[in-house]
PDB file of C-alpha atoms and ligand atoms in Angstrom:
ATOM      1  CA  UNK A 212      -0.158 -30.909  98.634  1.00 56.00           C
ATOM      2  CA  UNK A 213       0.911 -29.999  95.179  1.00 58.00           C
ATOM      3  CA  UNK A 214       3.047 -33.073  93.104  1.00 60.00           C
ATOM      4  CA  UNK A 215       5.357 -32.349  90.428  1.00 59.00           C
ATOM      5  CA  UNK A 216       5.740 -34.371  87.953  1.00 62.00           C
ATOM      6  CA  UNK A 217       9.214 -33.534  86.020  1.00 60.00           C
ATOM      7  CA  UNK A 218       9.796 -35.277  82.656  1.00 67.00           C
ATOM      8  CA  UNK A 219      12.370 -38.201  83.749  1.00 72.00           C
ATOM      9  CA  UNK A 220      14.672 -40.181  81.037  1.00 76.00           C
ATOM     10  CA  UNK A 221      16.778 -43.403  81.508  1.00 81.00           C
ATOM     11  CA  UNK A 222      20.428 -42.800  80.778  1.00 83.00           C
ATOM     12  CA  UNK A 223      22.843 -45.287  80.482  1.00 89.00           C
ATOM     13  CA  UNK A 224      25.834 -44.493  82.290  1.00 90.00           C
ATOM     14  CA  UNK A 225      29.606 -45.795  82.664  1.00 92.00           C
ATOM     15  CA  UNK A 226      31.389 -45.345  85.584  1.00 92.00           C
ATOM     16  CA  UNK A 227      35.559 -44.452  85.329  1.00 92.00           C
ATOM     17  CA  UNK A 228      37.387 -47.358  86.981  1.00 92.00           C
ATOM     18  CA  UNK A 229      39.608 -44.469  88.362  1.00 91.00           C
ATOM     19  CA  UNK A 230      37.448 -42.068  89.948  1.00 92.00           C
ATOM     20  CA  UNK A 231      33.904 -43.747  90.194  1.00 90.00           C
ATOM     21  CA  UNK A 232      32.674 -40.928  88.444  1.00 91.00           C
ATOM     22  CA  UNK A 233      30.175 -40.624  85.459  1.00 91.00           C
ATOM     23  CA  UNK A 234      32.801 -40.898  82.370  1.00 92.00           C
ATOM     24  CA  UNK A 235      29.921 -41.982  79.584  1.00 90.00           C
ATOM     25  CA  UNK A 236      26.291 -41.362  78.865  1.00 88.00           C
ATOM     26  CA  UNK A 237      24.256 -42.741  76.413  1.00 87.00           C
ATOM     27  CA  UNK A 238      22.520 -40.420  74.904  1.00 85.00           C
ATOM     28  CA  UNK A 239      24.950 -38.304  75.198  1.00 85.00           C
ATOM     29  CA  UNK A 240      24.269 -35.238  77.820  1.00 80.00           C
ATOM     30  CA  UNK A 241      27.555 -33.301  78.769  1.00 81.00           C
ATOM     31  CA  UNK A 242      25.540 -32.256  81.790  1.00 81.00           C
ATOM     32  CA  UNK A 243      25.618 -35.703  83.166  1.00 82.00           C
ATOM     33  CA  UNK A 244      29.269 -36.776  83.374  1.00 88.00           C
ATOM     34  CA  UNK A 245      31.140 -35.988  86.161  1.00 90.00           C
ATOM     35  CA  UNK A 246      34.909 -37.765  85.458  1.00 92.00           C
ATOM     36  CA  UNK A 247      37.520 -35.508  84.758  1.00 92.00           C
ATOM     37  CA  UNK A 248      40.006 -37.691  84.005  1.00 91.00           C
ATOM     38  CA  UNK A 249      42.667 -37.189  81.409  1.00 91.00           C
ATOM     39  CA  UNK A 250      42.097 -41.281  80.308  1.00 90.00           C
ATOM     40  CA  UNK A 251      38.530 -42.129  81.753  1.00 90.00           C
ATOM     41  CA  UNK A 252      38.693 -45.970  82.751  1.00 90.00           C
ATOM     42  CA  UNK A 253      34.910 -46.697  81.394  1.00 90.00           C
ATOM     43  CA  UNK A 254      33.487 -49.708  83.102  1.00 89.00           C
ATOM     44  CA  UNK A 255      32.509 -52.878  81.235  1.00 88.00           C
ATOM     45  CA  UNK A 256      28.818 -53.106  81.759  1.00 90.00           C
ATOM     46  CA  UNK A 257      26.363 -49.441  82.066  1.00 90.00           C
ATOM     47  CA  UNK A 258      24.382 -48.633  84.710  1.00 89.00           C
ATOM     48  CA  UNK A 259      21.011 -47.831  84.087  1.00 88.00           C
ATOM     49  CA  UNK A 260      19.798 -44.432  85.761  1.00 83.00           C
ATOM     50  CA  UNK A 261      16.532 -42.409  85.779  1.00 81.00           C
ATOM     51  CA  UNK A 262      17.373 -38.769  86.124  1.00 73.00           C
ATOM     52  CA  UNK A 263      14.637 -36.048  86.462  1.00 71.00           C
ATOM     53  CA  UNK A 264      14.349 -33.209  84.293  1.00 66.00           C
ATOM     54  CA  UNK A 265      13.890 -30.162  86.120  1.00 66.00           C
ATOM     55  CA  UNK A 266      11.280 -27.792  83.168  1.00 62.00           C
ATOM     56  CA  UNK A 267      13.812 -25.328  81.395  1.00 62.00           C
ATOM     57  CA  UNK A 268      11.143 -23.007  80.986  1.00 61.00           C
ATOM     58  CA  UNK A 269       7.983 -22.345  82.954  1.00 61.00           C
ATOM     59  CA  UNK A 270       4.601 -22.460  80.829  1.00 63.00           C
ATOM     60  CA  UNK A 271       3.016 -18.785  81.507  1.00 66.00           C
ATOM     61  CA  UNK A 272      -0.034 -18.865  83.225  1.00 72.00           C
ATOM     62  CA  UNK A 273      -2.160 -16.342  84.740  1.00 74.00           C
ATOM     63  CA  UNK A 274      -1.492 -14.747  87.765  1.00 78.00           C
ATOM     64  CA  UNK A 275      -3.972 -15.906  90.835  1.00 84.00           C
ATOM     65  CA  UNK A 276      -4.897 -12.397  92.603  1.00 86.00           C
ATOM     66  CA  UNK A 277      -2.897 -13.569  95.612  1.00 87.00           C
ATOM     67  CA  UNK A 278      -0.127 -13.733  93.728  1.00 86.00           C
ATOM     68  CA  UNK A 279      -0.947 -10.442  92.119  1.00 87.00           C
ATOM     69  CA  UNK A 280      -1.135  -8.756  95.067  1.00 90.00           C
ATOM     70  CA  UNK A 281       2.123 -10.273  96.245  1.00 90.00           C
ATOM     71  CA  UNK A 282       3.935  -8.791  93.318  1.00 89.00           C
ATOM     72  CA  UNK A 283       2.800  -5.621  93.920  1.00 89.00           C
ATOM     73  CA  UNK A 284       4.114  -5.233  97.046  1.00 90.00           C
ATOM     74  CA  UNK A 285       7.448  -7.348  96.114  1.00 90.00           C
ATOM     75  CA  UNK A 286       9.022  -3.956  95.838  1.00 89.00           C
ATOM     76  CA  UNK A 287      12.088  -2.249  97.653  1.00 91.00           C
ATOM     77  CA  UNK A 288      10.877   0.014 100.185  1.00 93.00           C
ATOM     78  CA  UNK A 289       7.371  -1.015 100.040  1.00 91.00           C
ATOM     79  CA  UNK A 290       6.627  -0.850 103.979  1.00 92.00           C
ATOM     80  CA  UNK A 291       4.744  -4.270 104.823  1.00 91.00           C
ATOM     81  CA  UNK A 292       3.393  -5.728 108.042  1.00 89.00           C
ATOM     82  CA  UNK A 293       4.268  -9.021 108.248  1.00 87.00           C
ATOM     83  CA  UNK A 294       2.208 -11.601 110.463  1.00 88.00           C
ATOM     84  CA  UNK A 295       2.137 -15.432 110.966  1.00 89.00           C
ATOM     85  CA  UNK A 296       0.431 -17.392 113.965  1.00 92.00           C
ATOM     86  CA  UNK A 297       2.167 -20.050 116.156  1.00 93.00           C
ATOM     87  CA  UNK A 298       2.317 -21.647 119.344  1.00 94.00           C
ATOM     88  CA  UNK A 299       5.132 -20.958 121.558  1.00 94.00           C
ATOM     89  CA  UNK A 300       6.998 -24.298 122.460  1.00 94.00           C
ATOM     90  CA  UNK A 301       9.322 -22.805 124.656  1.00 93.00           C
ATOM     91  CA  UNK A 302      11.316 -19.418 125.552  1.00 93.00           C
ATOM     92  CA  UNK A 303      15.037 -18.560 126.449  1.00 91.00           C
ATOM     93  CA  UNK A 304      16.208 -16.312 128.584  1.00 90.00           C
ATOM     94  CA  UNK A 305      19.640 -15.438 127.642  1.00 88.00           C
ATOM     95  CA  UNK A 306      22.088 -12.982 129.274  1.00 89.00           C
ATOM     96  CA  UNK A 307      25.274 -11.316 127.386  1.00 87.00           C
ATOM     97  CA  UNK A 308      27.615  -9.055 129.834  1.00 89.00           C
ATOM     98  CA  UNK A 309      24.960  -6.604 130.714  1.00 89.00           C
ATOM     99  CA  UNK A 310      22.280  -7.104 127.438  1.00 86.00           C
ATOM    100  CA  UNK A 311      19.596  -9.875 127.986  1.00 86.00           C
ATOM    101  CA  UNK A 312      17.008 -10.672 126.081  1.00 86.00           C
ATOM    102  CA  UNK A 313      14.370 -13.649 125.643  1.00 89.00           C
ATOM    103  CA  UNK A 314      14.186 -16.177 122.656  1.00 92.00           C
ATOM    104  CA  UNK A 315      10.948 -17.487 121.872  1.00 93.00           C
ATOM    105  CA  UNK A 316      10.886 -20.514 119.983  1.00 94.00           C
ATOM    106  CA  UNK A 317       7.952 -21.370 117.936  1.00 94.00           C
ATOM    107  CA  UNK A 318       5.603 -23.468 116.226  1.00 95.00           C
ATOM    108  CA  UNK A 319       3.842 -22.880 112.769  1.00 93.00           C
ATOM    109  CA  UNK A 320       0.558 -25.064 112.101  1.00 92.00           C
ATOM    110  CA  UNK A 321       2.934 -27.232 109.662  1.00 93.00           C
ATOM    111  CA  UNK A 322       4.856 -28.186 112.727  1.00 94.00           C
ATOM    112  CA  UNK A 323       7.703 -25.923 111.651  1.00 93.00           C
ATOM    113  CA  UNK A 324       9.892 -23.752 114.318  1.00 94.00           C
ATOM    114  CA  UNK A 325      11.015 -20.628 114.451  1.00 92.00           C
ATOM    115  CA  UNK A 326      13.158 -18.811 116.213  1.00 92.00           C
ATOM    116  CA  UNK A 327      12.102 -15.237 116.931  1.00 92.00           C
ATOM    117  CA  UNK A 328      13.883 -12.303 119.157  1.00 89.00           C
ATOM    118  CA  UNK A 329      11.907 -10.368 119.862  1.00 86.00           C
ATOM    119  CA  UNK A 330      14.219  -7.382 120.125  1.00 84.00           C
ATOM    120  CA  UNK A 331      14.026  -7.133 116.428  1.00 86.00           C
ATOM    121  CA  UNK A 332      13.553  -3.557 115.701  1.00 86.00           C
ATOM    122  CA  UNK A 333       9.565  -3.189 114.488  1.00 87.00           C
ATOM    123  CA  UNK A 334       8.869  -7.196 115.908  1.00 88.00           C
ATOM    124  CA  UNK A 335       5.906  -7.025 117.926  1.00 89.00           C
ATOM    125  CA  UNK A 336       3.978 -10.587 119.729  1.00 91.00           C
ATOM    126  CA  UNK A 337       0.864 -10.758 121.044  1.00 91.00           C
ATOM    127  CA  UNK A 338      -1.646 -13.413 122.294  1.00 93.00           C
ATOM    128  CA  UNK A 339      -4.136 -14.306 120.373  1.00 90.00           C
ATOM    129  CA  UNK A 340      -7.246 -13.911 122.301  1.00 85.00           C
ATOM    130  CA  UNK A 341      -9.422 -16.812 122.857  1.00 79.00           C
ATOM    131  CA  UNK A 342     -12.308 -15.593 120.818  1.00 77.00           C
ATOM    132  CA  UNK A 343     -10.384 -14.218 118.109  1.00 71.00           C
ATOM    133  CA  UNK A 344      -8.855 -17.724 117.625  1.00 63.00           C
ATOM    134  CA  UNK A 345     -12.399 -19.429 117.608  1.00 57.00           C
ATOM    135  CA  UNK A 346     -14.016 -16.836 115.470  1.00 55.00           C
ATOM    136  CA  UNK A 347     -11.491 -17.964 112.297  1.00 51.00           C
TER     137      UNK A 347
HETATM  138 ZN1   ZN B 676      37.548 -40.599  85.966  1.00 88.52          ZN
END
């Protein structure tokens, strides 16, 4: 699992009396107030808030080869195969007037599910054989 860590700042902040909205910061960041009041009501006493700088700019770093390789094929009409393996947690047979079709829904290794129709021109699901599965 991959933290992280944005640069975070304490603001002080004033609340309008009228909308409840952000109507002051201290230091001053337009971005942060929210009151669009003609007269903002500022409240007495500041609130004290620690907001989380998301970077403005990524540092460049070197590309891994995965990520490489990605690129290159991150190009329209590049014809990919695309796989992922799962567990099927359950299926649905659904009729519509004279179509029907089967749902499968299905569960990634990260306990994530997805819903795949399998209709889905160039969609093709197999087993996994036994060995195959032991093998990686
Ligand atoms: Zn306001």
């Amino acid at each position: 699992m991959v933290t992280i860590h944005l640069p975070e700042s304490t603001l002080l902040v004033w609340y309008c009396g009228r909308c409840r909205k952000s109507c002051k910061v201290q230091p001053p960041d337009p971005e942060q107030v929210a009151c669009r009041c003609n007269n903002p009501v500022p409240g007495l006493r500041p609130t004290r808030v620690t907001v989380m700088h998301a970077p403005k700019a990524r540092p460049m770093h070197a590309l891994s080869n995965e990520e490489a390789r990605l690129r290159a094929l991150a190009r329209r009409g590049t014809r990919v195969r695309v796989t992922f393996e799962a567990t099927v947690a359950d299926a649905m047979q659904w009729t519509a007037g004279d179509r029907r079709g089967l749902e499968f829904d299905l569960t990634t290794a990260d306990g994530r599910r997805h819903t795949i129709d399998p209709q889905l021109p160039g969609l093709h699901i197999e087993a996994i054989a036994t060995d195959e599965e032991s093998a990686s």
